[in-house]
mmCIF file of C-alpha atoms in Angstrom:
data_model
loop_
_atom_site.group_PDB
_atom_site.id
_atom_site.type_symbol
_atom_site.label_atom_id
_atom_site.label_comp_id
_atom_site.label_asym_id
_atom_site.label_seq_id
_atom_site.Cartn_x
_atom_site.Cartn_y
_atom_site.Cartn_z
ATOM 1 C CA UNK T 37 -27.384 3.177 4.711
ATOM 2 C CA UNK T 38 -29.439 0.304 4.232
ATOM 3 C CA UNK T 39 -30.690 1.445 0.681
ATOM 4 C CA UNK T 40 -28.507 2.264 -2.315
ATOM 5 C CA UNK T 41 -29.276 4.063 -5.492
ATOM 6 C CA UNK T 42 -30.567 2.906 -7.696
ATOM 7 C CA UNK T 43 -27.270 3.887 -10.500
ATOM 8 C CA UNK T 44 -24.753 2.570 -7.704
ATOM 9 C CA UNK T 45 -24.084 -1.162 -6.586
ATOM 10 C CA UNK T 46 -21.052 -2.289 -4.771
ATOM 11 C CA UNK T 47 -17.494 -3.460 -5.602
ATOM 12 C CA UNK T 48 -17.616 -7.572 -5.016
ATOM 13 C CA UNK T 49 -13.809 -7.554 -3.179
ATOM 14 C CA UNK T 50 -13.964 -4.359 -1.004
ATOM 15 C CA UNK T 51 -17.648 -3.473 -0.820
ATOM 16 C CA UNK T 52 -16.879 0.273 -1.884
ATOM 17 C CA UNK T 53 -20.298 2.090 -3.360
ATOM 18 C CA UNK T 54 -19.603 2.853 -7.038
ATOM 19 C CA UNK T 55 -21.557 3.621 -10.313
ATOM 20 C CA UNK T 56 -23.635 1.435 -12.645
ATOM 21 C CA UNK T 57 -21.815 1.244 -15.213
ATOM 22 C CA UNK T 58 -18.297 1.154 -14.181
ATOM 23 C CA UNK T 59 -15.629 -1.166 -15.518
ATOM 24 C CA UNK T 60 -13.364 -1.303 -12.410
ATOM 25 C CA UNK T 61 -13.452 -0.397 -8.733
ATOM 26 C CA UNK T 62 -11.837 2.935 -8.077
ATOM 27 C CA UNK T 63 -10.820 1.879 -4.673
ATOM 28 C CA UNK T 64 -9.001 -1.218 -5.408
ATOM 29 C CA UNK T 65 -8.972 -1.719 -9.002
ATOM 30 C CA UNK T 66 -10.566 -5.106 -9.628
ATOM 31 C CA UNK T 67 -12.818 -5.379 -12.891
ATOM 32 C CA UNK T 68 -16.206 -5.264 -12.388
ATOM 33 C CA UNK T 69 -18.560 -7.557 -14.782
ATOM 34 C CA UNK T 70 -21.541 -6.874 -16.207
ATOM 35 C CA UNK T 71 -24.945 -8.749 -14.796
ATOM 36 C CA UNK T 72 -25.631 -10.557 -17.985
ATOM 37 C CA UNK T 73 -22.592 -11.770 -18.306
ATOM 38 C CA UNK T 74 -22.154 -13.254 -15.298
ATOM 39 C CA UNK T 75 -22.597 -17.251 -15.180
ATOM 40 C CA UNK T 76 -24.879 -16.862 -12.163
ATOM 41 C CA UNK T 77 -27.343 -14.629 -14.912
ATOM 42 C CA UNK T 78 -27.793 -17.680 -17.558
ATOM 43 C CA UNK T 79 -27.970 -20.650 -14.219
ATOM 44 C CA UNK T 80 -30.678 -19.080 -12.487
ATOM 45 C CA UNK T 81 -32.947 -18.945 -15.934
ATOM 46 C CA UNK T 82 -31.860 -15.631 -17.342
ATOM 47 C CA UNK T 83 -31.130 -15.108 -20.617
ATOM 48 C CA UNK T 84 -28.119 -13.492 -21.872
ATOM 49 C CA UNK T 85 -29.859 -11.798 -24.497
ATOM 50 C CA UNK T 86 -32.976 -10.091 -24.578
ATOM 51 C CA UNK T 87 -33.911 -7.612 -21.928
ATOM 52 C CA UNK T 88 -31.218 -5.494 -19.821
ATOM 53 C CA UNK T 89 -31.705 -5.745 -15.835
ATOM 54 C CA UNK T 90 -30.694 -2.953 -14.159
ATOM 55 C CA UNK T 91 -30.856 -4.320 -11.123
ATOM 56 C CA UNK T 92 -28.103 -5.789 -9.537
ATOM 57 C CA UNK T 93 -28.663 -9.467 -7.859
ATOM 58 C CA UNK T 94 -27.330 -10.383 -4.152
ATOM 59 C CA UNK T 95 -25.578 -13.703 -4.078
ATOM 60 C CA UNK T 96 -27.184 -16.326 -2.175
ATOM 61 C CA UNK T 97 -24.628 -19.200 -1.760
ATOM 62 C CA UNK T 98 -21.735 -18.427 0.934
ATOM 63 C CA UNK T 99 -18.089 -17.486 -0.376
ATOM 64 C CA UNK T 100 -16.006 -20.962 -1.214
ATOM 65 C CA UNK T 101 -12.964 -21.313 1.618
ATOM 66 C CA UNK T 102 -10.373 -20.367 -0.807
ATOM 67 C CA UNK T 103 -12.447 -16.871 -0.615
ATOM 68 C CA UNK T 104 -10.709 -14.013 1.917
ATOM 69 C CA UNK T 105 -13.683 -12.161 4.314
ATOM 70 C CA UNK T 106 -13.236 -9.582 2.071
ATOM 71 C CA UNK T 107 -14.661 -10.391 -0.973
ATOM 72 C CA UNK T 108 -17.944 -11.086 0.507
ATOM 73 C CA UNK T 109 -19.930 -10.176 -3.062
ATOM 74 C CA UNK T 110 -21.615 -6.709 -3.631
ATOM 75 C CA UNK T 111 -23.281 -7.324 0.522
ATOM 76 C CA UNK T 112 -24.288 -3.941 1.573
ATOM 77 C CA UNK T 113 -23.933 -4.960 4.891
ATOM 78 C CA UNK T 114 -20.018 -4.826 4.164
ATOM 79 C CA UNK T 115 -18.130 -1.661 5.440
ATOM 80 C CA UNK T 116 -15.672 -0.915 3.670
ATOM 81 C CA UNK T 117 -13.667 0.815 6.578
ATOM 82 C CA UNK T 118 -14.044 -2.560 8.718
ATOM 83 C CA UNK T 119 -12.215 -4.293 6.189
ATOM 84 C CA UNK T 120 -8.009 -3.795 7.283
ATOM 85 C CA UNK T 121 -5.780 -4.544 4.630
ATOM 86 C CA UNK T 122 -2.055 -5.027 5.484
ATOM 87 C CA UNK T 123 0.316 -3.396 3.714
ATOM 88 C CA UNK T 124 2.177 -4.378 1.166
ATOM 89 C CA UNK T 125 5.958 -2.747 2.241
ATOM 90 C CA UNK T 126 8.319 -5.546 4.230
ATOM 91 C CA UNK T 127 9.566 -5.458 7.474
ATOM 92 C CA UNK T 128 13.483 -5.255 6.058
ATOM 93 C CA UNK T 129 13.052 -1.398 5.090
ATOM 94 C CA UNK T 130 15.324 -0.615 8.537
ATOM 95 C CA UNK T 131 18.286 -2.407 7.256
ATOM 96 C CA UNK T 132 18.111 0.106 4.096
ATOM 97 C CA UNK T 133 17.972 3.096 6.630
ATOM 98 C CA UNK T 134 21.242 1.694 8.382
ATOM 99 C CA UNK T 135 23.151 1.102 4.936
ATOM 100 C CA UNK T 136 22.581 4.344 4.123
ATOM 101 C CA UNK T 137 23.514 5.976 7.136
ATOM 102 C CA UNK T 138 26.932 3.750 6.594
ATOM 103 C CA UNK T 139 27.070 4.889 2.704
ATOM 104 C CA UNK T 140 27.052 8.432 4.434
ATOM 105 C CA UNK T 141 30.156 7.889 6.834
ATOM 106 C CA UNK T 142 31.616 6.172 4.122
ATOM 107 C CA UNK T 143 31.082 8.895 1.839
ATOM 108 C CA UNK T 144 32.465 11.351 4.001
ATOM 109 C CA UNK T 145 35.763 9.573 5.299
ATOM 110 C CA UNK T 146 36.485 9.057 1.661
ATOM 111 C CA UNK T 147 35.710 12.594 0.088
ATOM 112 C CA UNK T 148 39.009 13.862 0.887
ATOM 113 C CA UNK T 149 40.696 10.534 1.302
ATOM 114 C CA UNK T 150 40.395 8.820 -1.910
ATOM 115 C CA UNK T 151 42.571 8.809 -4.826
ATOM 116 C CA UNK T 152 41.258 10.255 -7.668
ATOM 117 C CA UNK T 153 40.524 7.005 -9.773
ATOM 118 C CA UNK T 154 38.028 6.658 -6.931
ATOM 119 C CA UNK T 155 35.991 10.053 -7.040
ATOM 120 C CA UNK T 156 33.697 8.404 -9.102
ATOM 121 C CA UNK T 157 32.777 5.584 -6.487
ATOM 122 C CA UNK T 158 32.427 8.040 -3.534
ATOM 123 C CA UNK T 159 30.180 10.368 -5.566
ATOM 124 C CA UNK T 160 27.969 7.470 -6.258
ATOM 125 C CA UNK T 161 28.230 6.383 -2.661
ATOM 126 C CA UNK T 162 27.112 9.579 -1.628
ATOM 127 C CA UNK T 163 24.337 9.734 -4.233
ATOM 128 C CA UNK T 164 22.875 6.113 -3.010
ATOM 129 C CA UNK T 165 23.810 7.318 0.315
ATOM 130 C CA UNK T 166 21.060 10.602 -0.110
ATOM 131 C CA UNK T 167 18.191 8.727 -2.179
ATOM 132 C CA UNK T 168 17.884 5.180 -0.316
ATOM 133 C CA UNK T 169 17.161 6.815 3.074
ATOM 134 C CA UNK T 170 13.994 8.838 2.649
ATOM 135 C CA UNK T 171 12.651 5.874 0.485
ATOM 136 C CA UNK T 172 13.614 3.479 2.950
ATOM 137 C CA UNK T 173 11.754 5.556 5.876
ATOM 138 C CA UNK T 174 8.770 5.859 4.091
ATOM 139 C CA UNK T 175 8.002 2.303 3.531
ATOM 140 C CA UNK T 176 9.371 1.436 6.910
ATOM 141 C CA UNK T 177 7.354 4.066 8.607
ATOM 142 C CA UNK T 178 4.103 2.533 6.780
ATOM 143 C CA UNK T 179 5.469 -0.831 8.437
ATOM 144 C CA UNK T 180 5.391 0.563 12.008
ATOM 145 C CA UNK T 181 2.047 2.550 11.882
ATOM 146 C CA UNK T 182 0.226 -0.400 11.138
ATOM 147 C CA UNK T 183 1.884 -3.232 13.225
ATOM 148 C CA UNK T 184 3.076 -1.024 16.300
ATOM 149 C CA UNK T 185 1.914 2.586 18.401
ATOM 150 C CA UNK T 186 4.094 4.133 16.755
ATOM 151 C CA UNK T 187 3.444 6.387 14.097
ATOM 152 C CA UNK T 188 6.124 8.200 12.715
ATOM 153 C CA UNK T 189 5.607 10.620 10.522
ATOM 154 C CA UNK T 190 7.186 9.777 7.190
ATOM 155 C CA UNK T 191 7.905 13.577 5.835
ATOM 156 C CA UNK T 192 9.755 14.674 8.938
ATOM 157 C CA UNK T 193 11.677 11.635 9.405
ATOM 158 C CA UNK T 194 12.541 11.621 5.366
ATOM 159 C CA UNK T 195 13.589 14.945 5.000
ATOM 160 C CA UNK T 196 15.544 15.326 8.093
ATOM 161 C CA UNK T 197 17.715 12.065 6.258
ATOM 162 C CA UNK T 198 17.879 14.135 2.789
ATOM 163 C CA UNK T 199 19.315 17.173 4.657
ATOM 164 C CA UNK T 200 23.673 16.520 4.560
ATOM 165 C CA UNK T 201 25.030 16.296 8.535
ATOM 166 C CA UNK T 202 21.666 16.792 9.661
ATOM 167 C CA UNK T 203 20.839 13.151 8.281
ATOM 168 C CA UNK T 204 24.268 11.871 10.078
ATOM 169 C CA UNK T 205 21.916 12.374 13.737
ATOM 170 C CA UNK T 206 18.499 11.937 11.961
ATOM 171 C CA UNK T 207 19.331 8.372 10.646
ATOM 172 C CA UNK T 208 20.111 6.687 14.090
ATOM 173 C CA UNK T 209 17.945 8.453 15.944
ATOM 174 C CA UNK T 210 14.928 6.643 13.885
ATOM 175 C CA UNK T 211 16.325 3.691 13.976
ATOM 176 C CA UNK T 212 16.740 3.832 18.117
ATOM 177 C CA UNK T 213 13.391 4.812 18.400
ATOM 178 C CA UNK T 214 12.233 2.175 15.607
ATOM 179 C CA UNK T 215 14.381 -0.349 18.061
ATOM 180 C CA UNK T 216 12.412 0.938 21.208
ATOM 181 C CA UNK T 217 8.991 0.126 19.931
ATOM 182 C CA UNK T 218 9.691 -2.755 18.211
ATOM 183 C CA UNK T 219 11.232 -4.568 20.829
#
């Protein structure tokens, strides 16, 4: 895949293959300027108006050090599946899974405990309680598969914590086996 066509040239901060004429990367979204508007164009001896070039020019000075590997300009040498990019979730998404396991319990004891100025709280508990976990697996689950071996998968593990009592087993189950591989 040494040559490229001749309507295609490639994204300067992943190296993905898109069109000619497109504004912005479809793969990660950065804007994509035109060749004779470029600075590089009118130092080199171009002119900014005049003739269109279709053709698409390969830097020839090295990225500046503020630069990440990355961005190594529109190189077709650049694969754009060797390039890893972390994701973006945090490593806190567990403690989320454990407050709503807690909200749960909560919820429960109180159900048929609570005075009734407090129905209101314990329904919300119990609302938190089923929409933080699944949420909270997800993005912890995208945690683990890239900084551990294990992948969990995120469906399974999410809707077994939006079913009612079945979530009460799910909940610290995941977070035993999260505790296992991460330590």
């Amino acid at each position: 895949m040494t040559e490229k066509p001749d309507d295609k040239k490639y994204c300067r901060e992943c190296g993905e293959l898109i069109k000619q004429n497109s504004k912005f990367c479809p793969e990660c979204g950065v804007a994509i300027s035109e060749p004779n508007s470029t600075s590089r164009g009118t130092e080199s001896g171009g002119s900014r108006s005049g003739t269109s070039n279709n053709t698409i020019s390969q830097p020839t000075d090295p990225p500046s050090q503020g630069m990440s590997p990355s961005s190594a300009s529109n190189n077709p040498e650049v694969n754009p599946t060797d390039v890893s990019t972390e994701p973006t979730t945090s490593d806190s998404w567990h403690y989320a899974v454990g407050l709503g396991l807690a909200l749960w319990l909560g919820a429960l004891i109180l159900a048929g405990n609570a005075p009734a100025q407090l129905d209101f709280l314990v329904g919300l508990m119990g609302l938190v309680a089923w929409v933080l976990p699944p949420i909270a697996i997800y993005f912890d689950s995208q945690h683990l598969e890239y900084y551990t071996n294990w992948d969990p998968s995120a469906i399974l593990w999410g809707i077994g914590s939006v079913i009612p009592l079945l979530n009460l087993i799910v909940m610290p189950v995941y977070l035993f086996r999260r505790h296992n591989v991460v330590n």
